[in-house]
Amino acid sequence: MSKTQQRRSTILEREPKTEEPRMYKVLLMNDDFTPMDYVVHILETYFHKPHSEAVAVMMSVHHQGKGLCGVFPYDLAETKVALVTADARQHQHPLRCVMEKE
C-alpha cells in the first residue's frame, strides 16, 4: 500500500467528532414602562407561546425581574434577541431581551 493510500484509509477510519451546539437561555427583563400586554404579545409572536403560557412568563418577568422565553442554539437565540429588541424600540418600549449560556 502506498503512503497516499495509507493516509486516505486512516482518514476514512476516523469517526467524525460532532458535538451538540451550546444552548442559550433567552430572557426578558423587567422594567417599569413596558405594558404587560405588549410583553404577552412578544412572547406569543416571537416565541410562539400559547396565551396562558405567555401570561405566566410575563408574570414571572413582573414579579421576579426576568422571565425565560426559551432555550436555543446561539444563532437562533441571537436572532430572537435582535428581533425582540428591534420590535420594542419600534414601539418605543424599553423592554430588554438578553441571552445567557445555559
CSV table of N, CA, C and O in Angstrom, one decimal:
chain,number,residue,atom,x,y,z
A,1,MET,N,0.9,-1.2,0.0
A,1,MET,CA,0.0,0.0,0.0
A,1,MET,C,0.9,1.2,0.0
A,1,MET,O,1.8,1.3,0.8
A,2,SER,N,0.6,2.2,-0.8
A,2,SER,CA,1.4,3.4,-0.9
A,2,SER,C,1.0,4.3,0.3
A,2,SER,O,0.0,4.2,1.0
A,3,LYS,N,1.9,5.3,0.5
A,3,LYS,CA,1.7,6.3,1.6
A,3,LYS,C,0.4,7.0,1.4
A,3,LYS,O,-0.3,7.3,2.4
A,4,THR,N,0.1,7.4,0.2
A,4,THR,CA,-1.2,8.1,0.0
A,4,THR,C,-2.4,7.3,0.3
A,4,THR,O,-3.3,7.7,0.9
A,5,GLN,N,-2.3,6.0,-0.1
A,5,GLN,CA,-3.5,5.1,0.3
A,5,GLN,C,-3.6,4.9,1.8
A,5,GLN,O,-4.7,4.8,2.3
A,6,GLN,N,-2.4,4.8,2.5
A,6,GLN,CA,-2.5,4.6,3.9
A,6,GLN,C,-3.1,5.8,4.6
A,6,GLN,O,-3.9,5.7,5.5
A,7,ARG,N,-2.7,7.0,4.2
A,7,ARG,CA,-3.3,8.3,4.7
A,7,ARG,C,-4.8,8.3,4.5
A,7,ARG,O,-5.6,8.7,5.3
A,8,ARG,N,-5.2,8.0,3.3
A,8,ARG,CA,-6.6,8.0,2.9
A,8,ARG,C,-7.4,7.0,3.7
A,8,ARG,O,-8.5,7.3,4.2
A,9,SER,N,-6.9,5.8,3.9
A,9,SER,CA,-7.6,4.8,4.7
A,9,SER,C,-7.7,5.2,6.2
A,9,SER,O,-8.6,5.0,6.9
A,10,THR,N,-6.6,5.9,6.7
A,10,THR,CA,-6.6,6.3,8.1
A,10,THR,C,-7.6,7.4,8.3
A,10,THR,O,-8.3,7.4,9.3
A,11,ILE,N,-7.7,8.3,7.3
A,11,ILE,CA,-8.6,9.4,7.4
A,11,ILE,C,-10.1,8.9,7.4
A,11,ILE,O,-10.9,9.3,8.2
A,12,LEU,N,-10.3,7.9,6.6
A,12,LEU,CA,-11.6,7.3,6.4
A,12,LEU,C,-12.0,6.5,7.7
A,12,LEU,O,-13.2,6.3,7.9
A,13,GLU,N,-11.1,6.0,8.4
A,13,GLU,CA,-11.4,5.1,9.5
A,13,GLU,C,-11.8,6.0,10.8
A,13,GLU,O,-12.4,5.5,11.7
A,14,ARG,N,-11.4,7.2,10.8
A,14,ARG,CA,-11.7,8.1,11.9
A,14,ARG,C,-13.2,8.4,11.9
A,14,ARG,O,-13.8,8.7,10.9
A,15,GLU,N,-13.7,8.4,13.1
A,15,GLU,CA,-15.1,8.8,13.3
A,15,GLU,C,-15.1,10.4,13.4
A,15,GLU,O,-14.4,10.9,14.1
A,16,PRO,N,-16.0,11.0,12.6
A,16,PRO,CA,-16.1,12.4,12.8
A,16,PRO,C,-16.6,12.8,14.1
A,16,PRO,O,-17.5,12.1,14.7
A,17,LYS,N,-16.0,13.8,14.8
A,17,LYS,CA,-16.5,14.2,16.1
A,17,LYS,C,-17.5,15.3,15.9
A,17,LYS,O,-17.3,16.3,15.3
A,18,THR,N,-18.7,15.0,16.5
A,18,THR,CA,-19.7,16.0,16.5
A,18,THR,C,-20.1,16.3,17.9
A,18,THR,O,-20.1,15.5,18.8
A,19,GLU,N,-20.4,17.6,18.2
A,19,GLU,CA,-20.9,18.0,19.5
A,19,GLU,C,-22.2,18.7,19.4
A,19,GLU,O,-22.5,19.3,18.4
A,20,GLU,N,-23.0,18.6,20.4
A,20,GLU,CA,-24.2,19.3,20.5
A,20,GLU,C,-23.9,20.8,20.6
A,20,GLU,O,-22.9,21.2,21.2
A,21,PRO,N,-24.7,21.6,19.9
A,21,PRO,CA,-24.4,23.1,20.0
A,21,PRO,C,-24.7,23.6,21.4
A,21,PRO,O,-25.5,23.0,22.1
A,22,ARG,N,-23.9,24.6,21.8
A,22,ARG,CA,-24.2,25.2,23.1
A,22,ARG,C,-25.5,25.8,23.1
A,22,ARG,O,-25.9,26.4,22.1
A,23,MET,N,-26.2,25.7,24.2
A,23,MET,CA,-27.6,26.3,24.2
A,23,MET,C,-27.6,27.6,25.1
A,23,MET,O,-26.8,27.7,26.0
A,24,TYR,N,-28.5,28.5,24.7
A,24,TYR,CA,-28.5,29.8,25.4
A,24,TYR,C,-30.0,30.1,25.8
A,24,TYR,O,-30.9,29.8,25.0
A,25,LYS,N,-30.1,30.6,27.0
A,25,LYS,CA,-31.4,31.0,27.5
A,25,LYS,C,-31.7,32.4,27.0
A,25,LYS,O,-30.8,33.2,27.0
A,26,VAL,N,-32.9,32.6,26.5
A,26,VAL,CA,-33.4,33.9,26.1
A,26,VAL,C,-34.3,34.4,27.2
A,26,VAL,O,-35.3,33.7,27.5
A,27,LEU,N,-34.0,35.6,27.8
A,27,LEU,CA,-34.8,36.1,28.9
A,27,LEU,C,-35.3,37.5,28.6
A,27,LEU,O,-34.6,38.3,27.9
A,28,LEU,N,-36.5,37.8,29.1
A,28,LEU,CA,-37.0,39.2,29.1
A,28,LEU,C,-36.8,39.7,30.5
A,28,LEU,O,-37.0,39.0,31.5
A,29,MET,N,-36.3,41.0,30.5
A,29,MET,CA,-36.0,41.6,31.8
A,29,MET,C,-37.1,42.7,32.1
A,29,MET,O,-37.7,43.3,31.3
A,30,ASN,N,-37.4,42.8,33.4
A,30,ASN,CA,-38.5,43.7,33.9
A,30,ASN,C,-38.0,45.1,33.8
A,30,ASN,O,-36.9,45.5,33.9
A,31,ASP,N,-39.0,46.0,33.5
A,31,ASP,CA,-38.8,47.5,33.6
A,31,ASP,C,-40.2,48.0,34.0
A,31,ASP,O,-41.2,47.3,34.1
A,32,ASP,N,-40.2,49.3,34.3
A,32,ASP,CA,-41.4,49.9,34.9
A,32,ASP,C,-42.3,50.6,33.8
A,32,ASP,O,-43.2,51.2,34.1
A,33,PHE,N,-41.9,50.4,32.5
A,33,PHE,CA,-42.6,51.2,31.5
A,33,PHE,C,-43.3,50.3,30.4
A,33,PHE,O,-44.3,50.8,29.8
A,34,THR,N,-42.7,49.2,30.1
A,34,THR,CA,-43.3,48.3,29.0
A,34,THR,C,-44.6,47.7,29.5
A,34,THR,O,-44.7,47.1,30.6
A,35,PRO,N,-45.7,47.9,28.8
A,35,PRO,CA,-47.0,47.4,29.2
A,35,PRO,C,-47.0,45.8,29.2
A,35,PRO,O,-46.4,45.2,28.4
A,36,MET,N,-47.7,45.3,30.1
A,36,MET,CA,-47.8,43.8,30.3
A,36,MET,C,-48.4,43.2,29.0
A,36,MET,O,-47.9,42.1,28.6
A,37,ASP,N,-49.4,43.8,28.4
A,37,ASP,CA,-50.0,43.2,27.2
A,37,ASP,C,-49.0,43.1,26.1
A,37,ASP,O,-49.0,42.2,25.2
A,38,TYR,N,-48.1,44.1,26.0
A,38,TYR,CA,-47.1,44.1,25.0
A,38,TYR,C,-46.1,42.9,25.2
A,38,TYR,O,-45.7,42.3,24.2
A,39,VAL,N,-45.7,42.7,26.4
A,39,VAL,CA,-44.8,41.6,26.7
A,39,VAL,C,-45.5,40.2,26.3
A,39,VAL,O,-44.9,39.4,25.7
A,40,VAL,N,-46.8,40.1,26.6
A,40,VAL,CA,-47.5,38.9,26.2
A,40,VAL,C,-47.5,38.8,24.7
A,40,VAL,O,-47.2,37.7,24.1
A,41,HIS,N,-47.7,39.9,24.0
A,41,HIS,CA,-47.7,39.9,22.5
A,41,HIS,C,-46.3,39.4,22.0
A,41,HIS,O,-46.2,38.6,21.1
A,42,ILE,N,-45.2,39.9,22.6
A,42,ILE,CA,-43.9,39.5,22.2
A,42,ILE,C,-43.7,38.0,22.4
A,42,ILE,O,-43.2,37.3,21.5
A,43,LEU,N,-44.1,37.5,23.5
A,43,LEU,CA,-44.0,36.0,23.8
A,43,LEU,C,-44.8,35.2,22.9
A,43,LEU,O,-44.4,34.1,22.4
A,44,GLU,N,-46.0,35.6,22.5
A,44,GLU,CA,-46.8,34.9,21.5
A,44,GLU,C,-46.2,35.0,20.1
A,44,GLU,O,-46.2,34.0,19.4
A,45,THR,N,-45.7,36.1,19.7
A,45,THR,CA,-45.3,36.4,18.4
A,45,THR,C,-43.9,35.8,18.1
A,45,THR,O,-43.7,35.0,17.1
A,46,TYR,N,-42.9,36.0,18.9
A,46,TYR,CA,-41.6,35.6,18.7
A,46,TYR,C,-41.2,34.3,19.3
A,46,TYR,O,-40.2,33.7,18.8
A,47,PHE,N,-41.9,33.9,20.3
A,47,PHE,CA,-41.6,32.6,21.0
A,47,PHE,C,-42.7,31.6,20.8
A,47,PHE,O,-42.6,30.5,21.4
A,48,HIS,N,-43.7,31.9,20.1
A,48,HIS,CA,-44.8,31.0,19.8
A,48,HIS,C,-45.4,30.4,21.1
A,48,HIS,O,-45.8,29.2,21.1
A,49,LYS,N,-45.5,31.2,22.1
A,49,LYS,CA,-46.1,30.7,23.4
A,49,LYS,C,-47.7,30.8,23.3
A,49,LYS,O,-48.2,31.8,22.8
A,50,PRO,N,-48.4,29.8,23.8
A,50,PRO,CA,-49.8,29.9,23.9
A,50,PRO,C,-50.1,31.0,24.9
A,50,PRO,O,-49.3,31.3,25.8
A,51,HIS,N,-51.3,31.6,24.8
A,51,HIS,CA,-51.6,32.8,25.6
A,51,HIS,C,-51.4,32.5,27.1
A,51,HIS,O,-50.8,33.4,27.8
A,52,SER,N,-51.9,31.4,27.6
A,52,SER,CA,-51.7,31.2,29.1
A,52,SER,C,-50.3,31.1,29.5
A,52,SER,O,-49.9,31.6,30.5
A,53,GLU,N,-49.4,30.5,28.7
A,53,GLU,CA,-48.0,30.4,29.0
A,53,GLU,C,-47.3,31.7,28.9
A,53,GLU,O,-46.5,32.1,29.7
A,54,ALA,N,-47.7,32.5,27.9
A,54,ALA,CA,-47.2,33.9,27.7
A,54,ALA,C,-47.5,34.7,28.9
A,54,ALA,O,-46.7,35.5,29.4
A,55,VAL,N,-48.7,34.6,29.4
A,55,VAL,CA,-49.1,35.4,30.6
A,55,VAL,C,-48.3,34.9,31.8
A,55,VAL,O,-47.8,35.8,32.6
A,56,ALA,N,-48.1,33.6,32.0
A,56,ALA,CA,-47.3,33.1,33.1
A,56,ALA,C,-45.8,33.6,33.0
A,56,ALA,O,-45.3,34.0,34.1
A,57,VAL,N,-45.2,33.7,31.8
A,57,VAL,CA,-43.9,34.2,31.7
A,57,VAL,C,-43.9,35.7,32.0
A,57,VAL,O,-43.0,36.2,32.7
A,58,MET,N,-44.9,36.4,31.5
A,58,MET,CA,-45.0,37.8,31.7
A,58,MET,C,-45.1,38.1,33.2
A,58,MET,O,-44.4,39.0,33.8
A,59,MET,N,-45.8,37.3,34.0
A,59,MET,CA,-45.9,37.5,35.4
A,59,MET,C,-44.6,37.2,36.1
A,59,MET,O,-44.2,37.9,37.1
A,60,SER,N,-43.9,36.2,35.6
A,60,SER,CA,-42.5,36.0,36.1
A,60,SER,C,-41.6,37.2,35.9
A,60,SER,O,-40.8,37.6,36.8
A,61,VAL,N,-41.7,37.8,34.7
A,61,VAL,CA,-40.9,39.0,34.4
A,61,VAL,C,-41.3,40.1,35.4
A,61,VAL,O,-40.4,40.7,36.0
A,62,HIS,N,-42.6,40.2,35.6
A,62,HIS,CA,-43.1,41.3,36.5
A,62,HIS,C,-42.7,41.1,38.0
A,62,HIS,O,-42.3,42.0,38.7
A,63,HIS,N,-42.8,39.9,38.5
A,63,HIS,CA,-42.6,39.6,39.9
A,63,HIS,C,-41.2,39.2,40.3
A,63,HIS,O,-40.7,39.5,41.4
A,64,GLN,N,-40.5,38.6,39.4
A,64,GLN,CA,-39.2,38.1,39.7
A,64,GLN,C,-38.0,38.8,38.9
A,64,GLN,O,-36.9,38.5,39.1
A,65,GLY,N,-38.4,39.8,38.1
A,65,GLY,CA,-37.4,40.6,37.4
A,65,GLY,C,-37.0,40.1,36.1
A,65,GLY,O,-36.4,40.8,35.3
A,66,LYS,N,-37.3,38.8,35.8
A,66,LYS,CA,-36.9,38.2,34.5
A,66,LYS,C,-37.8,37.0,34.2
A,66,LYS,O,-38.3,36.4,35.2
A,67,GLY,N,-37.9,36.7,33.0
A,67,GLY,CA,-38.7,35.5,32.6
A,67,GLY,C,-38.0,34.8,31.4
A,67,GLY,O,-37.5,35.4,30.5
A,68,LEU,N,-38.1,33.5,31.5
A,68,LEU,CA,-37.5,32.6,30.5
A,68,LEU,C,-38.4,32.5,29.3
A,68,LEU,O,-39.5,32.0,29.4
A,69,CYS,N,-37.9,32.9,28.1
A,69,CYS,CA,-38.7,32.8,26.9
A,69,CYS,C,-38.4,31.4,26.2
A,69,CYS,O,-39.3,30.9,25.5
A,70,GLY,N,-37.2,30.9,26.4
A,70,GLY,CA,-36.9,29.6,25.7
A,70,GLY,C,-35.4,29.4,25.7
A,70,GLY,O,-34.6,30.3,26.1
A,71,VAL,N,-35.0,28.2,25.3
A,71,VAL,CA,-33.6,27.8,25.2
A,71,VAL,C,-33.3,27.4,23.8
A,71,VAL,O,-34.0,26.6,23.2
A,72,PHE,N,-32.2,28.1,23.2
A,72,PHE,CA,-32.0,27.9,21.8
A,72,PHE,C,-30.5,27.8,21.5
A,72,PHE,O,-29.7,28.3,22.3
A,73,PRO,N,-30.1,27.3,20.3
A,73,PRO,CA,-28.7,27.4,19.9
A,73,PRO,C,-28.3,28.8,19.7
A,73,PRO,O,-29.2,29.7,19.5
A,74,TYR,N,-27.1,29.1,19.7
A,74,TYR,CA,-26.6,30.5,19.7
A,74,TYR,C,-27.2,31.4,18.6
A,74,TYR,O,-27.7,32.5,18.9
A,75,ASP,N,-27.1,30.9,17.4
A,75,ASP,CA,-27.6,31.7,16.3
A,75,ASP,C,-29.1,32.1,16.4
A,75,ASP,O,-29.5,33.2,16.2
A,76,LEU,N,-29.9,31.1,16.8
A,76,LEU,CA,-31.3,31.4,16.9
A,76,LEU,C,-31.6,32.3,18.1
A,76,LEU,O,-32.4,33.2,18.0
A,77,ALA,N,-30.9,32.1,19.2
A,77,ALA,CA,-31.1,32.9,20.4
A,77,ALA,C,-30.7,34.4,20.1
A,77,ALA,O,-31.4,35.3,20.4
A,78,GLU,N,-29.6,34.6,19.4
A,78,GLU,CA,-29.1,35.9,19.0
A,78,GLU,C,-30.1,36.6,18.1
A,78,GLU,O,-30.4,37.8,18.2
A,79,THR,N,-30.7,35.8,17.1
A,79,THR,CA,-31.7,36.4,16.2
A,79,THR,C,-33.0,36.8,17.0
A,79,THR,O,-33.5,37.9,16.7
A,80,LYS,N,-33.4,35.9,17.9
A,80,LYS,CA,-34.6,36.3,18.7
A,80,LYS,C,-34.4,37.5,19.5
A,80,LYS,O,-35.3,38.4,19.6
A,81,VAL,N,-33.2,37.7,20.1
A,81,VAL,CA,-32.9,38.8,20.9
A,81,VAL,C,-33.0,40.1,20.0
A,81,VAL,O,-33.6,41.1,20.4
A,82,ALA,N,-32.4,40.0,18.9
A,82,ALA,CA,-32.3,41.1,17.9
A,82,ALA,C,-33.8,41.5,17.5
A,82,ALA,O,-34.1,42.7,17.4
A,83,LEU,N,-34.6,40.5,17.1
A,83,LEU,CA,-35.9,40.8,16.7
A,83,LEU,C,-36.8,41.4,17.8
A,83,LEU,O,-37.5,42.4,17.5
A,84,VAL,N,-36.7,40.9,19.0
A,84,VAL,CA,-37.5,41.4,20.1
A,84,VAL,C,-37.0,42.9,20.4
A,84,VAL,O,-37.9,43.8,20.6
A,85,THR,N,-35.7,43.1,20.4
A,85,THR,CA,-35.2,44.4,20.7
A,85,THR,C,-35.6,45.4,19.7
A,85,THR,O,-36.1,46.5,20.0
A,86,ALA,N,-35.6,45.0,18.4
A,86,ALA,CA,-36.0,45.9,17.3
A,86,ALA,C,-37.5,46.3,17.4
A,86,ALA,O,-37.9,47.4,17.2
A,87,ASP,N,-38.3,45.2,17.7
A,87,ASP,CA,-39.7,45.5,17.8
A,87,ASP,C,-40.0,46.4,19.0
A,87,ASP,O,-40.9,47.3,18.8
A,88,ALA,N,-39.4,46.2,20.1
A,88,ALA,CA,-39.6,47.0,21.3
A,88,ALA,C,-39.2,48.5,21.0
A,88,ALA,O,-40.0,49.4,21.4
A,89,ARG,N,-38.1,48.7,20.3
A,89,ARG,CA,-37.7,50.1,20.0
A,89,ARG,C,-38.6,50.7,19.0
A,89,ARG,O,-38.9,51.9,19.1
A,90,GLN,N,-39.1,49.9,18.1
A,90,GLN,CA,-40.1,50.4,17.1
A,90,GLN,C,-41.3,50.9,17.8
A,90,GLN,O,-41.9,51.9,17.4
A,91,HIS,N,-41.7,50.2,18.8
A,91,HIS,CA,-42.9,50.6,19.6
A,91,HIS,C,-42.6,51.5,20.8
A,91,HIS,O,-43.5,51.7,21.6
A,92,GLN,N,-41.4,52.0,20.9
A,92,GLN,CA,-40.9,52.9,21.9
A,92,GLN,C,-41.1,52.3,23.3
A,92,GLN,O,-41.4,53.0,24.2
A,93,HIS,N,-40.7,51.0,23.4
A,93,HIS,CA,-40.7,50.4,24.8
A,93,HIS,C,-39.2,50.1,25.1
A,93,HIS,O,-38.5,49.7,24.3
A,94,PRO,N,-38.9,50.2,26.4
A,94,PRO,CA,-37.5,49.9,26.8
A,94,PRO,C,-37.3,48.4,27.1
A,94,PRO,O,-36.3,48.1,27.8
A,95,LEU,N,-38.2,47.6,26.7
A,95,LEU,CA,-38.0,46.1,27.0
A,95,LEU,C,-36.7,45.6,26.7
A,95,LEU,O,-36.2,45.8,25.6
A,96,ARG,N,-36.0,44.9,27.6
A,96,ARG,CA,-34.7,44.3,27.3
A,96,ARG,C,-34.9,42.8,27.2
A,96,ARG,O,-35.5,42.1,28.0
A,97,CYS,N,-34.3,42.3,26.2
A,97,CYS,CA,-34.2,40.9,25.9
A,97,CYS,C,-32.7,40.5,25.8
A,97,CYS,O,-32.0,41.1,25.1
A,98,VAL,N,-32.4,39.5,26.6
A,98,VAL,CA,-30.9,39.1,26.7
A,98,VAL,C,-30.8,37.6,26.6
A,98,VAL,O,-31.8,36.9,26.7
A,99,MET,N,-29.6,37.2,26.3
A,99,MET,CA,-29.3,35.7,26.3
A,99,MET,C,-28.2,35.4,27.2
A,99,MET,O,-27.3,36.2,27.4
A,100,GLU,N,-28.2,34.2,27.8
A,100,GLU,CA,-27.2,33.7,28.7
A,100,GLU,C,-26.9,32.3,28.4
A,100,GLU,O,-27.8,31.5,28.0
A,101,LYS,N,-25.6,31.9,28.6
A,101,LYS,CA,-25.3,30.5,28.4
A,101,LYS,C,-26.1,29.6,29.4
A,101,LYS,O,-26.3,30.0,30.5
A,102,GLU,N,-26.5,28.5,28.9
A,102,GLU,CA,-27.3,27.6,29.8
A,102,GLU,C,-26.3,26.8,30.7
A,102,GLU,O,-25.2,26.5,30.3
